[in-house]
PDB file of C-alpha atoms in Angstrom:
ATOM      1  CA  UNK A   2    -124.512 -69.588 -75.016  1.00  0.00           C
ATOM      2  CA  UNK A   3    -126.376 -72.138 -73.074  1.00  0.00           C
ATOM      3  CA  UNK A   4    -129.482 -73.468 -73.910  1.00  0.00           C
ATOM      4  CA  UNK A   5    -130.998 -75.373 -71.199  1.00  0.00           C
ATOM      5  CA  UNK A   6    -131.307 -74.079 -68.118  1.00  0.00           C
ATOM      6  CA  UNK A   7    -131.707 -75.969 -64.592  1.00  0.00           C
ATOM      7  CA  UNK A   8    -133.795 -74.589 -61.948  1.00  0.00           C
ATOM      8  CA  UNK A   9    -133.430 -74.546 -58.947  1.00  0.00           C
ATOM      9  CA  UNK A  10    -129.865 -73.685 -59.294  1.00  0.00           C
ATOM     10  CA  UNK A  11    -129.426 -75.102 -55.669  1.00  0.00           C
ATOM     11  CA  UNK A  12    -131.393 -77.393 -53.908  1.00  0.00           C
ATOM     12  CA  UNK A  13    -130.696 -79.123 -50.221  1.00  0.00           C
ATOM     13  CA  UNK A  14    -132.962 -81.801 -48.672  1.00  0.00           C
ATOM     14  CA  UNK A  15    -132.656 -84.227 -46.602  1.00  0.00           C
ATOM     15  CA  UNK A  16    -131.367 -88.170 -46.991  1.00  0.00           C
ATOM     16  CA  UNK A  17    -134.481 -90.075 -47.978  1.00  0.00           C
ATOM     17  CA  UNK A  18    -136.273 -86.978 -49.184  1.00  0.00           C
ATOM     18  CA  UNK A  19    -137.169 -86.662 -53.034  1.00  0.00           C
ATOM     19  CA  UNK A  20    -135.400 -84.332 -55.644  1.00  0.00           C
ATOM     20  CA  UNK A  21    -136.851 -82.888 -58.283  1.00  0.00           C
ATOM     21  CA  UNK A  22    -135.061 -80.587 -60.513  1.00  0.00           C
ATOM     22  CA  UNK A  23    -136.289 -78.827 -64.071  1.00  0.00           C
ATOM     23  CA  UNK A  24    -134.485 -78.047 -67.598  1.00  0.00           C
ATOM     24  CA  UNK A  25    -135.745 -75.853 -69.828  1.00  0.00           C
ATOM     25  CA  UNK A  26    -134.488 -75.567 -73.145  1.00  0.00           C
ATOM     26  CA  UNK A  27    -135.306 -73.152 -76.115  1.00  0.00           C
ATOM     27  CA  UNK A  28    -135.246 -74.716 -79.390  1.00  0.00           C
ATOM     28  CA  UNK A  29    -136.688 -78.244 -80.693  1.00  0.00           C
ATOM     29  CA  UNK A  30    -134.540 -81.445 -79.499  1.00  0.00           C
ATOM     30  CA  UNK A  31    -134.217 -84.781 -80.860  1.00  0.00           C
ATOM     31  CA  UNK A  32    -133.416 -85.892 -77.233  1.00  0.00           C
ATOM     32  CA  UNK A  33    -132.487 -84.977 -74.008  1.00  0.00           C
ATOM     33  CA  UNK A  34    -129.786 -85.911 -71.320  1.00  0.00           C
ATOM     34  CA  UNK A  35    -128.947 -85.741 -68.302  1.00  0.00           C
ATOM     35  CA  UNK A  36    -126.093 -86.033 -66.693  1.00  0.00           C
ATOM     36  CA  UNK A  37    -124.332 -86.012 -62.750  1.00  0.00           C
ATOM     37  CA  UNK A  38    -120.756 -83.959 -61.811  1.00  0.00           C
ATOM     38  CA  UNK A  39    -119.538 -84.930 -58.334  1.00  0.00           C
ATOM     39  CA  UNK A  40    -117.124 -82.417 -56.915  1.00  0.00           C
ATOM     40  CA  UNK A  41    -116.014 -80.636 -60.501  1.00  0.00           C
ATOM     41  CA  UNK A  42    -115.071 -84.017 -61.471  1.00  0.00           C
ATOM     42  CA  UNK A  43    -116.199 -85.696 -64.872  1.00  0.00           C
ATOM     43  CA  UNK A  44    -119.258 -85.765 -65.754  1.00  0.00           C
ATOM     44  CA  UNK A  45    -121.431 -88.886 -65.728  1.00  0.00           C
ATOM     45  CA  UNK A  46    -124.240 -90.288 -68.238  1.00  0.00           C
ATOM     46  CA  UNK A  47    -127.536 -90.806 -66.422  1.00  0.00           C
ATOM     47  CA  UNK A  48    -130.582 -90.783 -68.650  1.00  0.00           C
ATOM     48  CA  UNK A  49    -131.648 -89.900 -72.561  1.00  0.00           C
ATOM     49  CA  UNK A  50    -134.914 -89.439 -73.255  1.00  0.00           C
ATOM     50  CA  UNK A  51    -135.807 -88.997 -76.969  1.00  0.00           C
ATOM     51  CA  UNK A  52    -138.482 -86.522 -78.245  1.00  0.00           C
ATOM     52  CA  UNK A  53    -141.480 -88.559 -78.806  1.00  0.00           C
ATOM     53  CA  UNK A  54    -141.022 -90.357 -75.332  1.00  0.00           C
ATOM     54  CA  UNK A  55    -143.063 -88.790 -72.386  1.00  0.00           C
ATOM     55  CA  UNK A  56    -140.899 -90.631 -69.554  1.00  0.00           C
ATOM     56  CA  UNK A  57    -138.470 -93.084 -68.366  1.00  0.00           C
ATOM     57  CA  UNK A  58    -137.534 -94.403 -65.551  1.00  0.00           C
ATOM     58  CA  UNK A  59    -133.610 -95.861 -64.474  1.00  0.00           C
ATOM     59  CA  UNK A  60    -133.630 -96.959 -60.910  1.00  0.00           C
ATOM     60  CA  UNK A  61    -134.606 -94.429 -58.534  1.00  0.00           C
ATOM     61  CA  UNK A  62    -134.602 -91.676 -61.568  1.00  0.00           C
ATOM     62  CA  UNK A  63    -137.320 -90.759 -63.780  1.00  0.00           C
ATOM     63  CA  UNK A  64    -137.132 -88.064 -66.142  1.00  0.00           C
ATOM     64  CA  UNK A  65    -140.264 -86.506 -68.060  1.00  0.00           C
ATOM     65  CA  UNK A  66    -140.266 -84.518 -71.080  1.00  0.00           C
ATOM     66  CA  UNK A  67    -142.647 -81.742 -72.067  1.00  0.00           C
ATOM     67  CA  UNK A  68    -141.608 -81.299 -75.598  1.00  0.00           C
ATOM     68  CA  UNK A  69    -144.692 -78.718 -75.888  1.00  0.00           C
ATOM     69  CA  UNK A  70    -143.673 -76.509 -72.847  1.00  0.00           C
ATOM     70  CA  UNK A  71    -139.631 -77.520 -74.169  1.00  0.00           C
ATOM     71  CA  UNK A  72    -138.947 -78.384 -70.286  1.00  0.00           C
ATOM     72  CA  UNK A  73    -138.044 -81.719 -68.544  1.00  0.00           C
ATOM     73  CA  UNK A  74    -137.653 -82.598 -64.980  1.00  0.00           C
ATOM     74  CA  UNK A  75    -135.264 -84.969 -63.300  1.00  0.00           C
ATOM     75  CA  UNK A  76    -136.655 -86.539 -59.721  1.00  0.00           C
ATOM     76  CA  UNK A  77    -134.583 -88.390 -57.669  1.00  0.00           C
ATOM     77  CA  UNK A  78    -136.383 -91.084 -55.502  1.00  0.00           C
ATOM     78  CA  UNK A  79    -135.191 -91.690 -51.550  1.00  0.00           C
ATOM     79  CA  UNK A  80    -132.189 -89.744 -52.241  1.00  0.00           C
ATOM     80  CA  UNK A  81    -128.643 -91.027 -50.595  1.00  0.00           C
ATOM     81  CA  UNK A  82    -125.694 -88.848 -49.475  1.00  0.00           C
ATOM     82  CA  UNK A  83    -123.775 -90.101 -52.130  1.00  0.00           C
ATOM     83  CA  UNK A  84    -126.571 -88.499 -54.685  1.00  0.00           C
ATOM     84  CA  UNK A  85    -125.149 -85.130 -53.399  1.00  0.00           C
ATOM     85  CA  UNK A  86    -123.643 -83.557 -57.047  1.00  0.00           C
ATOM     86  CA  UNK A  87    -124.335 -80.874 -59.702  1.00  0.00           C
ATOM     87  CA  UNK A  88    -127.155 -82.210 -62.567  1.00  0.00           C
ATOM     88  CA  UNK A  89    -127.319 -81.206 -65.887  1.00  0.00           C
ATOM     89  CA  UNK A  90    -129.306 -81.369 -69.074  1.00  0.00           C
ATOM     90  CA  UNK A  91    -127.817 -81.368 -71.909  1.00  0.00           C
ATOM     91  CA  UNK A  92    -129.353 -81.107 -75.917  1.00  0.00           C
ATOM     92  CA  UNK A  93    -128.250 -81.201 -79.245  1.00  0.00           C
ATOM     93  CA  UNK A  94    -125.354 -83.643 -80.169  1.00  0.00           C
ATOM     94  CA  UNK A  95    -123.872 -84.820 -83.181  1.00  0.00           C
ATOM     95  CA  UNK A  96    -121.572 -82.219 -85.095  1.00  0.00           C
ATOM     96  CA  UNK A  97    -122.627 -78.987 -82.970  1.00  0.00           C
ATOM     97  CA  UNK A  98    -121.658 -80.552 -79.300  1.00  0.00           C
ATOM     98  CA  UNK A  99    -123.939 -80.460 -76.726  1.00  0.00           C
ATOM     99  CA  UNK A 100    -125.313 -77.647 -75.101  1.00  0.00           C
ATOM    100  CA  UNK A 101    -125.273 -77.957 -71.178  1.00  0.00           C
ATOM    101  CA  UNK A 102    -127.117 -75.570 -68.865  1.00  0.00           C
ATOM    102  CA  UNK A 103    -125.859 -74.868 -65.502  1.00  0.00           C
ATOM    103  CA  UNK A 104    -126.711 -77.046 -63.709  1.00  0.00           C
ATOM    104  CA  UNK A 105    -128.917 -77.681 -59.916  1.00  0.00           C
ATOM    105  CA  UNK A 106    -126.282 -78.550 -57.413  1.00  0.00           C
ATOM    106  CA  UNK A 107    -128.067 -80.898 -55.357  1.00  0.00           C
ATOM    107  CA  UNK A 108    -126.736 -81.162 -51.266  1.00  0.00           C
ATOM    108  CA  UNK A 109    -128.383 -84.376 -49.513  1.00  0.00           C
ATOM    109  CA  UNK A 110    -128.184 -83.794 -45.865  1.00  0.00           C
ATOM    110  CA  UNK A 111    -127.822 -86.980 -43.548  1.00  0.00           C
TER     111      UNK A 111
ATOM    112  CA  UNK B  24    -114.723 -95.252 -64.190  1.00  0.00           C
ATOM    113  CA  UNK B  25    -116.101 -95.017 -67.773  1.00  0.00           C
ATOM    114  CA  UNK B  26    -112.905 -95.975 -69.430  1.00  0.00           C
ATOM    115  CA  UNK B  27    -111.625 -92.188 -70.864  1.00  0.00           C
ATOM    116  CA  UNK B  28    -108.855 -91.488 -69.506  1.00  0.00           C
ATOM    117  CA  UNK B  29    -107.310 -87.280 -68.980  1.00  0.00           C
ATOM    118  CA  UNK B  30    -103.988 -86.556 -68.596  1.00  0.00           C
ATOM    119  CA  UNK B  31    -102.521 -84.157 -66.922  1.00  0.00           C
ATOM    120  CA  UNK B  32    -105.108 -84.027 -63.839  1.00  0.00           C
ATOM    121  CA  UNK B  33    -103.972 -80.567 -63.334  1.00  0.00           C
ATOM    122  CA  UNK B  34    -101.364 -77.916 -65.016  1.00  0.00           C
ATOM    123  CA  UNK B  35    -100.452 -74.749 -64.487  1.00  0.00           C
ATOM    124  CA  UNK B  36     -98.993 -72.623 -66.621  1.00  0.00           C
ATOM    125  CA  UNK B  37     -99.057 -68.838 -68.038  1.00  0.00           C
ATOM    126  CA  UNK B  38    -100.688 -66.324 -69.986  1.00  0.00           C
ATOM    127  CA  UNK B  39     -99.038 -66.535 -73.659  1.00  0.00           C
ATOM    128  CA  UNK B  40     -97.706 -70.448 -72.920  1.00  0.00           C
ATOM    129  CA  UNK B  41     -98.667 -73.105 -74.923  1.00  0.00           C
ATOM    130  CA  UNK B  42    -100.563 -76.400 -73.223  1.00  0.00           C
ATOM    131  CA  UNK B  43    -101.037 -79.739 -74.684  1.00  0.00           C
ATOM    132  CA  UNK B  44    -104.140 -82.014 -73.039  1.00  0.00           C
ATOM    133  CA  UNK B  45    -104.277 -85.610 -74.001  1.00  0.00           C
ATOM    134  CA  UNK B  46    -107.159 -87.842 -73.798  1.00  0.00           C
ATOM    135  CA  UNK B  47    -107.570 -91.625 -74.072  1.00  0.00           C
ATOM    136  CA  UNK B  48    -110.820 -92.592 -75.543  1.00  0.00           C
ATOM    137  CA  UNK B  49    -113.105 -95.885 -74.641  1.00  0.00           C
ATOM    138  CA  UNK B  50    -111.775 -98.923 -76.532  1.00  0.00           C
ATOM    139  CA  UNK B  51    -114.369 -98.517 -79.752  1.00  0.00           C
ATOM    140  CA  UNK B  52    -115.384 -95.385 -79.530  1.00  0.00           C
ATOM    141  CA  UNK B  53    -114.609 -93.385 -82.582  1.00  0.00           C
ATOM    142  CA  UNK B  54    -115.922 -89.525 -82.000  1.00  0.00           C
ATOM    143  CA  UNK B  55    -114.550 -87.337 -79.085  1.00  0.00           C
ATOM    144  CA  UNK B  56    -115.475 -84.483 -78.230  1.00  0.00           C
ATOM    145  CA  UNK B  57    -113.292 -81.763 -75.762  1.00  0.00           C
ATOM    146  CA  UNK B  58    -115.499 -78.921 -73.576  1.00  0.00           C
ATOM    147  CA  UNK B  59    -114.366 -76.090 -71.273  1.00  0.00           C
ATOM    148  CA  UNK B  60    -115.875 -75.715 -67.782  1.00  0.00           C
ATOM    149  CA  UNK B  61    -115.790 -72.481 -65.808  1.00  0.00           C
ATOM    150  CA  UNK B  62    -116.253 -72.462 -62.315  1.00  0.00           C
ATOM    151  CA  UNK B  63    -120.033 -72.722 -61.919  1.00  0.00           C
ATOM    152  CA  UNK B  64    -120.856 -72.887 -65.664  1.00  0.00           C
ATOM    153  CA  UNK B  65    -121.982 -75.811 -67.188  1.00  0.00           C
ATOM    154  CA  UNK B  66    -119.769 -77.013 -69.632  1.00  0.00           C
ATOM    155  CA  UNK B  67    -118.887 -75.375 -73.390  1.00  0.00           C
ATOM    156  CA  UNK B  68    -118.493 -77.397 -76.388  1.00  0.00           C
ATOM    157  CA  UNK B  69    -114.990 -76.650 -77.941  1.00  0.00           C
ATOM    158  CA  UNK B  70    -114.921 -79.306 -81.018  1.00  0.00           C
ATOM    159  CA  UNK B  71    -115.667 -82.734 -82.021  1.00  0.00           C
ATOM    160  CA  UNK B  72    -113.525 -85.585 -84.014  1.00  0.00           C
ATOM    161  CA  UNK B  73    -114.853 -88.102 -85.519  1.00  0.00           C
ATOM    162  CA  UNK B  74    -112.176 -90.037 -87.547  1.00  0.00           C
ATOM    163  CA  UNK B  75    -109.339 -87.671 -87.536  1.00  0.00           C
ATOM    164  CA  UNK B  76    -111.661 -85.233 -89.144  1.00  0.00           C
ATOM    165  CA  UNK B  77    -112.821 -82.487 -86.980  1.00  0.00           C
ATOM    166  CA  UNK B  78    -116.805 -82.366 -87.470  1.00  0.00           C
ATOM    167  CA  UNK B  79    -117.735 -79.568 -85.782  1.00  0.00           C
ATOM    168  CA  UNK B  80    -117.007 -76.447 -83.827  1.00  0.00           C
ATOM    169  CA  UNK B  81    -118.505 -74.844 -81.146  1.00  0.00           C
ATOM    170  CA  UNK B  82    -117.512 -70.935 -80.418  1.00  0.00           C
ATOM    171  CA  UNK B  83    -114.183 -71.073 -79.890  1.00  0.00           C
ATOM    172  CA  UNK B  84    -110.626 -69.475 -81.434  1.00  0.00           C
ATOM    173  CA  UNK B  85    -108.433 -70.615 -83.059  1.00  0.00           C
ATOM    174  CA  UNK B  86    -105.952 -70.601 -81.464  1.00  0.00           C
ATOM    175  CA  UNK B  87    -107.635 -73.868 -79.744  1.00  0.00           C
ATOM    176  CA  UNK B  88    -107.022 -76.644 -82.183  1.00  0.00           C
ATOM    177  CA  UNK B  89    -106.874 -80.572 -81.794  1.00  0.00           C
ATOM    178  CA  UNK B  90    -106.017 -84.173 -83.133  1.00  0.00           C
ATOM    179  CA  UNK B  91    -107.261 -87.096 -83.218  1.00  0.00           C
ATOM    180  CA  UNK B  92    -105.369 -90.605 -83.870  1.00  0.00           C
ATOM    181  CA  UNK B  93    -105.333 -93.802 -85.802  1.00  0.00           C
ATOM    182  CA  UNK B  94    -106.162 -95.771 -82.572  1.00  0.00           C
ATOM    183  CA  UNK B  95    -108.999 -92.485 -81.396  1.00  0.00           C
ATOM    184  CA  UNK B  96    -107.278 -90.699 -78.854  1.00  0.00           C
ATOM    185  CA  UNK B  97    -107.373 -87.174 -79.082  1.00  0.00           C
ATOM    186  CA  UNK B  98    -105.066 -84.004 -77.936  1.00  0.00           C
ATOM    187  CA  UNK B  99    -106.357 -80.447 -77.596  1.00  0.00           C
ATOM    188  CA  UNK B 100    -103.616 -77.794 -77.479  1.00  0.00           C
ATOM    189  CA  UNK B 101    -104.766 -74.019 -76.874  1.00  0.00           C
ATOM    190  CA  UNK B 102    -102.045 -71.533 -77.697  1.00  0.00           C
ATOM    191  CA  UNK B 103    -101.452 -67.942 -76.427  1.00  0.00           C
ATOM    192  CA  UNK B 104    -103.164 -68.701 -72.983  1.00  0.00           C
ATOM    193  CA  UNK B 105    -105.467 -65.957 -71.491  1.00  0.00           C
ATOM    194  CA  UNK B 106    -106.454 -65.760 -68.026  1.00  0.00           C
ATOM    195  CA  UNK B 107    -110.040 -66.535 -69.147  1.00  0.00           C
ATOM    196  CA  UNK B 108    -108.494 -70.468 -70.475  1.00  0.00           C
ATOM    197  CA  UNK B 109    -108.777 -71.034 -67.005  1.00  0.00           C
ATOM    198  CA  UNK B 110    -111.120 -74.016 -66.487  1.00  0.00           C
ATOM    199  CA  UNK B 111    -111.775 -77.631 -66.121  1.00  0.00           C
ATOM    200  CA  UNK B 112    -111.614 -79.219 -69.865  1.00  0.00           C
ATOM    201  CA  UNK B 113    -113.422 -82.303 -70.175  1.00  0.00           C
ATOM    202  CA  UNK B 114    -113.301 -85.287 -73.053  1.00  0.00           C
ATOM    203  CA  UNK B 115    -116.024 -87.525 -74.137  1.00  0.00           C
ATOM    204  CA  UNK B 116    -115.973 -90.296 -76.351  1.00  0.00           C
ATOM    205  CA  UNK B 117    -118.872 -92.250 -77.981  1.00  0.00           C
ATOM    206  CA  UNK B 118    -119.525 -94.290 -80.621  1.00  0.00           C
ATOM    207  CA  UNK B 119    -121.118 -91.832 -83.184  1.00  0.00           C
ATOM    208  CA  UNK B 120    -121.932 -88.709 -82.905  1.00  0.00           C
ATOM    209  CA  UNK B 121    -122.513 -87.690 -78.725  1.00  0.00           C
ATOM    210  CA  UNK B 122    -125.745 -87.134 -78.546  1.00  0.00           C
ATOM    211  CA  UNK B 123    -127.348 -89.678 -80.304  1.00  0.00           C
ATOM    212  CA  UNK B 124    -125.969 -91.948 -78.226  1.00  0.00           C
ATOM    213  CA  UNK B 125    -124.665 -92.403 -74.492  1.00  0.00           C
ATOM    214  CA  UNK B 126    -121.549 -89.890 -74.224  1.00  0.00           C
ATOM    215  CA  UNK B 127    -118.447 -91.181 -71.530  1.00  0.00           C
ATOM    216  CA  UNK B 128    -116.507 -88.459 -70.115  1.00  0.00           C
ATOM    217  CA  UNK B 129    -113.014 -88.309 -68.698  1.00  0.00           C
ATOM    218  CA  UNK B 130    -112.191 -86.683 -65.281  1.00  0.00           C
ATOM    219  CA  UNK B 131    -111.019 -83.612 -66.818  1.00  0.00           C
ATOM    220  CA  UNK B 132    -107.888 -81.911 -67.011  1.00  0.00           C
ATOM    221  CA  UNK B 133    -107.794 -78.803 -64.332  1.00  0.00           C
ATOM    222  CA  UNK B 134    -105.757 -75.729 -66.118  1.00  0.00           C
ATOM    223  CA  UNK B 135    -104.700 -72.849 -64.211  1.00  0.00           C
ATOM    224  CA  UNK B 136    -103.383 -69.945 -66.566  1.00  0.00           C
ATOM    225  CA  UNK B 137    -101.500 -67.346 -64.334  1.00  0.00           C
TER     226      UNK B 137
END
């Protein structure tokens, strides 16, 4: 089963535009990732945010974390053709895995 | 390029065949992890190593088992392929546990069970 889920599950804007796309997840976290997949390809570490931080910021991302509404969002600032991918969040780690949802597949239109 | 390397890219083979995936973890990294991908899923944990020891198992048969070696790379074979094995199976090393810390994935390896 998954337990986060992105919404929207597809999202197309245009180059320059902001993204913003949510994860909501069902039980309590220690942290939260997120992660890019260009073209079914592998997937690629962006951001972890742990539970008692409220945001953080990585070039033009910044992820937030609601740990009371168990949600996060992902925004993407001045977005670049080449940001066009599927995102995920992803919880839970160590011996149980993570647990991806699946996914916003983000289209950047030139 | 994040340093885990997937071989084969892609296979195909069929239903009740055997299939061996190998995977090349980052130099240090001592856990790896393999998941299965569906087309449009996100992806499913399968299992984790850590040490030559699997740690952990996610919902899976099994007749999917794996290794792990002395120098961390990994193998996951799946035996008596369905139709359903179809997928893109991904690696990930890290250095613990993935999730704690920054997880590096491999391209994947693209099966095709027919």
């Amino acid at each position: 089963s998954q337990q986060g889920e992105e919404d929207p599950q597809a999202l197309s804007i245009q180059e320059g535009e902001n993204a913003t796309m949510n994860c909501s997840y069902k039980t309590s976290i220690n942290n939260l990732q997120w992660y890019r997949q260009n073209s079914g390809r592998g997937l690629v570490h962006l951001i972890l945010i742990r539970s008692n931080e409220r945001e953080k910021h990585s070039g033009r991302l910044r992820v937030t974390l609601d740990t009371s509404k168990k949600s996060s969002s992902l925004l993407i600032t001045a977005s670049r053709a080449a940001d066009t991918a599927s995102y995920f969040c992803a919880t839970g780690g160590g011996a149980d895995g993570l647990t991806f949802g699946k996914g916003t597949h983000l289209i950047i239109q030139p | 390029e994040t340093g885990v390397t997937q071989s084969p890219t892609h296979l195909i083979k069929t239903r009740g065949q055997q299939v061996t995936l190998r995977c090349s973890s980052q130099s240090g990294h001592n856990t790896v992890s393999w998941y299965q991908q569906a087309l449009g899923q996100g992806p499913q944990f399968i299992f984790q190593y850590y040490r030559e020891e699997e740690n952990g198992r996610g919902n899976f048969p099994p007749r999917f088992s794996g290794l792990q070696f002395p120098n961390y790379s990994s193998e996951l074979n799946v035996n008596a392929l369905e139709l359903d094995d179809s997928a893109l199976y991904l690696c990930a090393s890290s250095l613990g546990g993935v999730g704690y810390t920054e997880a590096f994935f491999g391209q994947g390896t693209r099966l095709t069970v027919v």
